[in-house]
PDB file of C-alpha atoms in Angstrom:
ATOM      1  CA  ALA A   1      29.631  -9.552  38.281  1.00 55.00           C
ATOM      2  CA  SER A   2      28.307 -11.901  35.527  1.00 57.00           C
ATOM      3  CA  LEU A   3      28.178  -8.899  33.191  1.00 70.00           C
ATOM      4  CA  LEU A   4      31.929  -8.452  33.814  1.00 80.00           C
ATOM      5  CA  LYS A   5      33.041 -11.982  32.826  1.00 82.00           C
ATOM      6  CA  ASP A   6      35.082 -10.803  29.851  1.00 79.00           C
ATOM      7  CA  ASN A   7      36.630  -8.037  31.925  1.00 80.00           C
ATOM      8  CA  ILE A   8      37.400 -10.521  34.687  1.00 84.00           C
ATOM      9  CA  LEU A   9      38.988 -12.977  32.299  1.00 82.00           C
ATOM     10  CA  GLN A  10      41.116 -10.422  30.341  1.00 78.00           C
ATOM     11  CA  PRO A  11      43.889  -9.931  32.959  1.00 79.00           C
ATOM     12  CA  GLN A  12      43.979 -13.544  34.093  1.00 80.00           C
ATOM     13  CA  PRO A  13      46.871 -15.875  33.182  1.00 79.00           C
ATOM     14  CA  GLN A  14      46.557 -17.513  29.761  1.00 74.00           C
ATOM     15  CA  ARG A  15      46.310 -21.037  31.145  1.00 76.00           C
ATOM     16  CA  ILE A  16      43.220 -20.320  33.297  1.00 77.00           C
ATOM     17  CA  SER A  17      40.107 -22.389  32.556  1.00 77.00           C
ATOM     18  CA  VAL A  18      37.150 -20.395  31.258  1.00 79.00           C
ATOM     19  CA  ALA A  19      34.848 -22.969  32.832  1.00 80.00           C
ATOM     20  CA  HIS A  20      35.751 -21.978  36.398  1.00 84.00           C
ATOM     21  CA  ALA A  21      35.730 -18.611  38.147  1.00 88.00           C
ATOM     22  CA  PRO A  22      39.183 -17.109  38.700  1.00 89.00           C
ATOM     23  CA  TYR A  23      40.296 -16.926  42.324  1.00 90.00           C
ATOM     24  CA  VAL A  24      41.185 -13.264  42.158  1.00 89.00           C
ATOM     25  CA  LEU A  25      39.526 -10.207  40.565  1.00 90.00           C
ATOM     26  CA  SER A  26      41.590  -7.450  38.979  1.00 85.00           C
ATOM     27  CA  ASP A  27      41.938  -4.166  40.855  1.00 87.00           C
ATOM     28  CA  SER A  28      39.720  -2.346  38.375  1.00 84.00           C
ATOM     29  CA  VAL A  29      36.851  -4.914  38.662  1.00 87.00           C
ATOM     30  CA  THR A  30      37.187  -4.965  42.513  1.00 90.00           C
ATOM     31  CA  THR A  31      37.145  -1.171  42.673  1.00 88.00           C
ATOM     32  CA  PHE A  32      34.214  -0.938  40.258  1.00 85.00           C
ATOM     33  CA  LEU A  33      32.159  -3.468  42.349  1.00 88.00           C
ATOM     34  CA  ALA A  34      33.157  -1.854  45.631  1.00 89.00           C
ATOM     35  CA  THR A  35      32.260   1.656  44.403  1.00 86.00           C
ATOM     36  CA  SER A  36      28.966   0.633  42.731  1.00 83.00           C
ATOM     37  CA  LEU A  37      27.870  -1.545  45.639  1.00 86.00           C
ATOM     38  CA  ASP A  38      29.132   0.907  48.293  1.00 90.00           C
ATOM     39  CA  MET A  39      31.304  -1.637  50.124  1.00 91.00           C
ATOM     40  CA  SER A  40      35.014  -1.979  50.843  1.00 95.00           C
ATOM     41  CA  SER A  41      37.417  -3.757  48.456  1.00 92.00           C
ATOM     42  CA  ASN A  42      38.075  -6.337  51.186  1.00 94.00           C
ATOM     43  CA  ALA A  43      34.343  -7.068  51.398  1.00 95.00           C
ATOM     44  CA  VAL A  44      34.177  -7.527  47.600  1.00 93.00           C
ATOM     45  CA  ASP A  45      37.179  -9.894  47.688  1.00 93.00           C
ATOM     46  CA  THR A  46      35.579 -11.874  50.538  1.00 94.00           C
ATOM     47  CA  LEU A  47      32.206 -12.042  48.735  1.00 94.00           C
ATOM     48  CA  TRP A  48      33.965 -13.094  45.484  1.00 93.00           C
ATOM     49  CA  TYR A  49      35.701 -15.916  47.320  1.00 93.00           C
ATOM     50  CA  ILE A  50      32.327 -17.161  48.688  1.00 93.00           C
ATOM     51  CA  VAL A  51      30.056 -16.748  45.604  1.00 91.00           C
ATOM     52  CA  LYS A  52      32.431 -16.764  42.683  1.00 92.00           C
ATOM     53  CA  ASP A  53      31.344 -20.202  41.392  1.00 91.00           C
ATOM     54  CA  LEU A  54      27.657 -19.318  41.658  1.00 90.00           C
ATOM     55  CA  ILE A  55      28.171 -16.002  39.792  1.00 86.00           C
ATOM     56  CA  TRP A  56      30.360 -17.665  37.153  1.00 87.00           C
ATOM     57  CA  ASP A  57      27.646 -20.231  36.328  1.00 84.00           C
ATOM     58  CA  LEU A  58      25.085 -17.471  35.741  1.00 81.00           C
ATOM     59  CA  PRO A  59      24.462 -16.856  32.034  1.00 72.00           C
ATOM     60  CA  MET A  60      25.767 -13.557  30.661  1.00 66.00           C
ATOM     61  CA  SER A  61      22.946 -11.318  29.658  1.00 62.00           C
ATOM     62  CA  ALA A  62      23.052 -10.078  26.023  1.00 55.00           C
ATOM     63  CA  GLU A  63      22.042  -6.644  27.234  1.00 55.00           C
ATOM     64  CA  ALA A  64      22.613  -4.816  30.493  1.00 58.00           C
ATOM     65  CA  SER A  65      19.512  -3.737  32.365  1.00 66.00           C
ATOM     66  CA  ALA A  66      18.684  -0.067  32.702  1.00 67.00           C
ATOM     67  CA  GLU A  67      19.940  -0.181  36.325  1.00 69.00           C
ATOM     68  CA  ASP A  68      23.234  -1.795  35.212  1.00 67.00           C
ATOM     69  CA  GLU A  69      23.723   0.880  32.536  1.00 67.00           C
ATOM     70  CA  VAL A  70      23.336   3.648  35.053  1.00 71.00           C
ATOM     71  CA  VAL A  71      25.970   2.027  37.313  1.00 71.00           C
ATOM     72  CA  PHE A  72      28.396   1.559  34.409  1.00 67.00           C
ATOM     73  CA  LYS A  73      27.932   5.175  33.325  1.00 68.00           C
ATOM     74  CA  CYS A  74      28.714   6.413  36.816  1.00 70.00           C
ATOM     75  CA  HIS A  75      31.710   4.241  37.598  1.00 60.00           C
ATOM     76  CA  ASP A  76      33.159   2.416  34.653  1.00 57.00           C
ATOM     77  CA  HIS A  77      35.131   4.855  32.419  1.00 58.00           C
ATOM     78  CA  LYS A  78      37.469   5.976  35.215  1.00 66.00           C
ATOM     79  CA  LEU A  79      38.504   2.309  35.647  1.00 68.00           C
ATOM     80  CA  GLY A  80      38.766   1.372  31.961  1.00 67.00           C
ATOM     81  CA  LEU A  81      35.602  -0.734  32.036  1.00 70.00           C
ATOM     82  CA  VAL A  82      32.580  -0.220  29.781  1.00 63.00           C
ATOM     83  CA  GLY A  83      29.028  -1.564  29.964  1.00 62.00           C
ATOM     84  CA  CYS A  84      28.989  -2.761  26.385  1.00 62.00           C
ATOM     85  CA  THR A  85      31.997  -4.787  25.230  1.00 67.00           C
ATOM     86  CA  LEU A  86      32.133  -6.567  21.898  1.00 66.00           C
ATOM     87  CA  TYR A  87      34.267  -9.549  22.801  1.00 71.00           C
ATOM     88  CA  PRO A  88      33.954 -12.642  20.562  1.00 71.00           C
ATOM     89  CA  PRO A  89      31.563 -15.231  21.947  1.00 72.00           C
ATOM     90  CA  VAL A  90      34.484 -17.751  21.962  1.00 76.00           C
ATOM     91  CA  LYS A  91      37.158 -17.615  24.684  1.00 77.00           C
ATOM     92  CA  THR A  92      39.568 -20.106  23.214  1.00 78.00           C
ATOM     93  CA  CYS A  93      40.880 -20.582  19.672  1.00 78.00           C
ATOM     94  CA  ILE A  94      38.522 -22.537  17.372  1.00 79.00           C
ATOM     95  CA  ASN A  95      41.240 -23.604  14.931  1.00 80.00           C
ATOM     96  CA  HIS A  96      41.812 -27.321  15.664  1.00 82.00           C
ATOM     97  CA  ASP A  97      45.372 -27.128  14.209  1.00 83.00           C
ATOM     98  CA  CYS A  98      46.426 -24.388  16.664  1.00 80.00           C
ATOM     99  CA  THR A  99      48.470 -25.391  19.705  1.00 78.00           C
ATOM    100  CA  ALA A 100      46.402 -22.940  21.733  1.00 75.00           C
ATOM    101  CA  TRP A 101      43.216 -24.886  20.899  1.00 75.00           C
ATOM    102  CA  GLN A 102      44.949 -28.155  21.672  1.00 77.00           C
ATOM    103  CA  HIS A 103      45.941 -26.846  25.110  1.00 76.00           C
ATOM    104  CA  GLY A 104      42.668 -25.036  25.656  1.00 74.00           C
ATOM    105  CA  THR A 105      44.429 -21.747  26.477  1.00 76.00           C
ATOM    106  CA  LEU A 106      42.517 -18.505  26.755  1.00 76.00           C
ATOM    107  CA  LEU A 107      42.648 -15.979  23.927  1.00 73.00           C
ATOM    108  CA  LYS A 108      44.821 -13.266  25.384  1.00 67.00           C
ATOM    109  CA  LYS A 109      46.394 -10.915  22.840  1.00 59.00           C
ATOM    110  CA  GLU A 110      44.203  -7.968  22.097  1.00 57.00           C
ATOM    111  CA  GLU A 111      44.413  -4.875  19.923  1.00 52.00           C
ATOM    112  CA  GLN A 112      42.309  -2.015  21.172  1.00 48.00           C
ATOM    113  CA  CYS A 113      40.647   0.709  19.160  1.00 50.00           C
ATOM    114  CA  CYS A 114      37.008   1.450  19.536  1.00 45.00           C
ATOM    115  CA  VAL A 115      36.355  -2.266  19.532  1.00 50.00           C
ATOM    116  CA  VAL A 116      38.218  -5.085  21.257  1.00 43.00           C
ATOM    117  CA  ILE A 117      39.884  -7.482  18.850  1.00 42.00           C
ATOM    118  CA  PHE A 118      41.659 -10.753  19.728  1.00 46.00           C
ATOM    119  CA  THR A 119      44.461 -12.392  17.805  1.00 46.00           C
ATOM    120  CA  HIS A 120      46.253 -15.649  18.664  1.00 48.00           C
ATOM    121  CA  LYS A 121      49.440 -17.442  17.677  1.00 61.00           C
ATOM    122  CA  CYS A 122      47.770 -19.314  14.845  1.00 72.00           C
ATOM    123  CA  ASN A 123      47.109 -15.951  13.129  1.00 72.00           C
ATOM    124  CA  THR A 124      43.343 -16.140  13.519  1.00 76.00           C
ATOM    125  CA  ASN A 125      41.772 -12.761  14.152  1.00 75.00           C
ATOM    126  CA  TYR A 126      38.719 -12.941  16.375  1.00 73.00           C
ATOM    127  CA  GLN A 127      36.240 -10.180  15.764  1.00 75.00           C
ATOM    128  CA  SER A 128      32.953  -9.628  17.660  1.00 74.00           C
ATOM    129  CA  ASN A 129      30.833 -11.787  15.273  1.00 75.00           C
ATOM    130  CA  TYR A 130      33.357 -13.577  13.034  1.00 80.00           C
ATOM    131  CA  SER A 131      36.952 -14.768  12.771  1.00 79.00           C
ATOM    132  CA  ILE A 132      39.441 -14.502   9.931  1.00 80.00           C
ATOM    133  CA  LYS A 133      42.135 -17.070   9.188  1.00 80.00           C
ATOM    134  CA  ASP A 134      44.139 -17.052   5.869  1.00 82.00           C
ATOM    135  CA  GLN A 135      41.602 -14.561   4.423  1.00 82.00           C
ATOM    136  CA  LEU A 136      38.694 -16.923   5.152  1.00 84.00           C
ATOM    137  CA  CYS A 137      35.922 -15.237   7.136  1.00 83.00           C
ATOM    138  CA  THR A 138      33.945 -17.580   9.414  1.00 83.00           C
ATOM    139  CA  TYR A 139      30.849 -16.287  11.230  1.00 81.00           C
ATOM    140  CA  TYR A 140      29.969 -17.609  14.671  1.00 80.00           C
ATOM    141  CA  GLY A 141      26.650 -19.469  15.125  1.00 80.00           C
ATOM    142  CA  GLY A 142      23.526 -17.577  16.065  1.00 81.00           C
ATOM    143  CA  ILE A 143      22.664 -13.921  15.532  1.00 80.00           C
ATOM    144  CA  PRO A 144      24.848 -11.404  17.417  1.00 79.00           C
ATOM    145  CA  GLN A 145      23.328  -8.573  19.412  1.00 79.00           C
ATOM    146  CA  HIS A 146      25.622  -6.070  17.607  1.00 79.00           C
ATOM    147  CA  ILE A 147      26.315  -6.481  13.896  1.00 79.00           C
ATOM    148  CA  GLN A 148      29.567  -5.086  12.528  1.00 78.00           C
ATOM    149  CA  VAL A 149      28.967  -3.044   9.335  1.00 76.00           C
ATOM    150  CA  SER A 150      32.456  -1.519   9.007  1.00 73.00           C
ATOM    151  CA  ASP A 151      35.767  -1.328  10.908  1.00 70.00           C
ATOM    152  CA  HIS A 152      34.437   0.767  13.789  1.00 69.00           C
ATOM    153  CA  GLN A 153      30.660   0.758  13.263  1.00 74.00           C
ATOM    154  CA  PHE A 154      28.163  -1.642  14.780  1.00 77.00           C
ATOM    155  CA  ILE A 155      24.372  -1.702  14.631  1.00 79.00           C
ATOM    156  CA  LYS A 156      22.195  -3.171  17.357  1.00 80.00           C
ATOM    157  CA  LEU A 157      20.222  -6.172  16.244  1.00 82.00           C
ATOM    158  CA  ASN A 158      16.860  -4.751  17.171  1.00 83.00           C
ATOM    159  CA  LEU A 159      17.501  -1.699  14.895  1.00 85.00           C
ATOM    160  CA  VAL A 160      18.454  -4.023  12.004  1.00 84.00           C
ATOM    161  CA  MET A 161      15.250  -5.998  12.577  1.00 86.00           C
ATOM    162  CA  HIS A 162      13.260  -2.744  12.613  1.00 86.00           C
ATOM    163  CA  TRP A 163      14.850  -1.716   9.253  1.00 85.00           C
ATOM    164  CA  MET A 164      13.948  -5.154   7.820  1.00 86.00           C
ATOM    165  CA  ASP A 165      10.331  -4.726   8.953  1.00 88.00           C
ATOM    166  CA  LEU A 166      10.223  -1.274   7.300  1.00 87.00           C
ATOM    167  CA  MET A 167      11.619  -2.706   4.064  1.00 88.00           C
ATOM    168  CA  GLN A 168       8.843  -5.290   4.011  1.00 88.00           C
ATOM    169  CA  ILE A 169       6.171  -2.533   4.271  1.00 86.00           C
ATOM    170  CA  VAL A 170       7.658  -0.477   1.407  1.00 71.00           C
TER     171      VAL A 170
END
């Protein structure tokens, strides 16, 4: 379930804290977990109630394991879930002048294409590895696992690093 944190947060109310596990899972996440773990939806709901805080505190892995990828390929697309989402690493607005930042509300508005994009009331567009406000592009700290090279094209970090190694040889 820790791989599904972004999917769990997306349908939650805007005022929910990202620091604490939500009390309820969406139907799609519950169904995905029930199907992939071969248990009833009621059992998933009961287990979530018991272990939600423990699961929520687990760090999100940058990459799904091979076993996780198989499970997502078998069960996710029918439910609108995918194994690799490109959500921004921030869950709340980073613009200190924004009322959403001041209230600590969750980023909620999204525009979907091949990539998930967030936009908030302060007109800051949150992309997978940067945000744009008033035509100023600000990159998040650290190196992302997927680097956006055009509107709908991303390159995995390990491939970029491989290309850089090859350029050093040439």
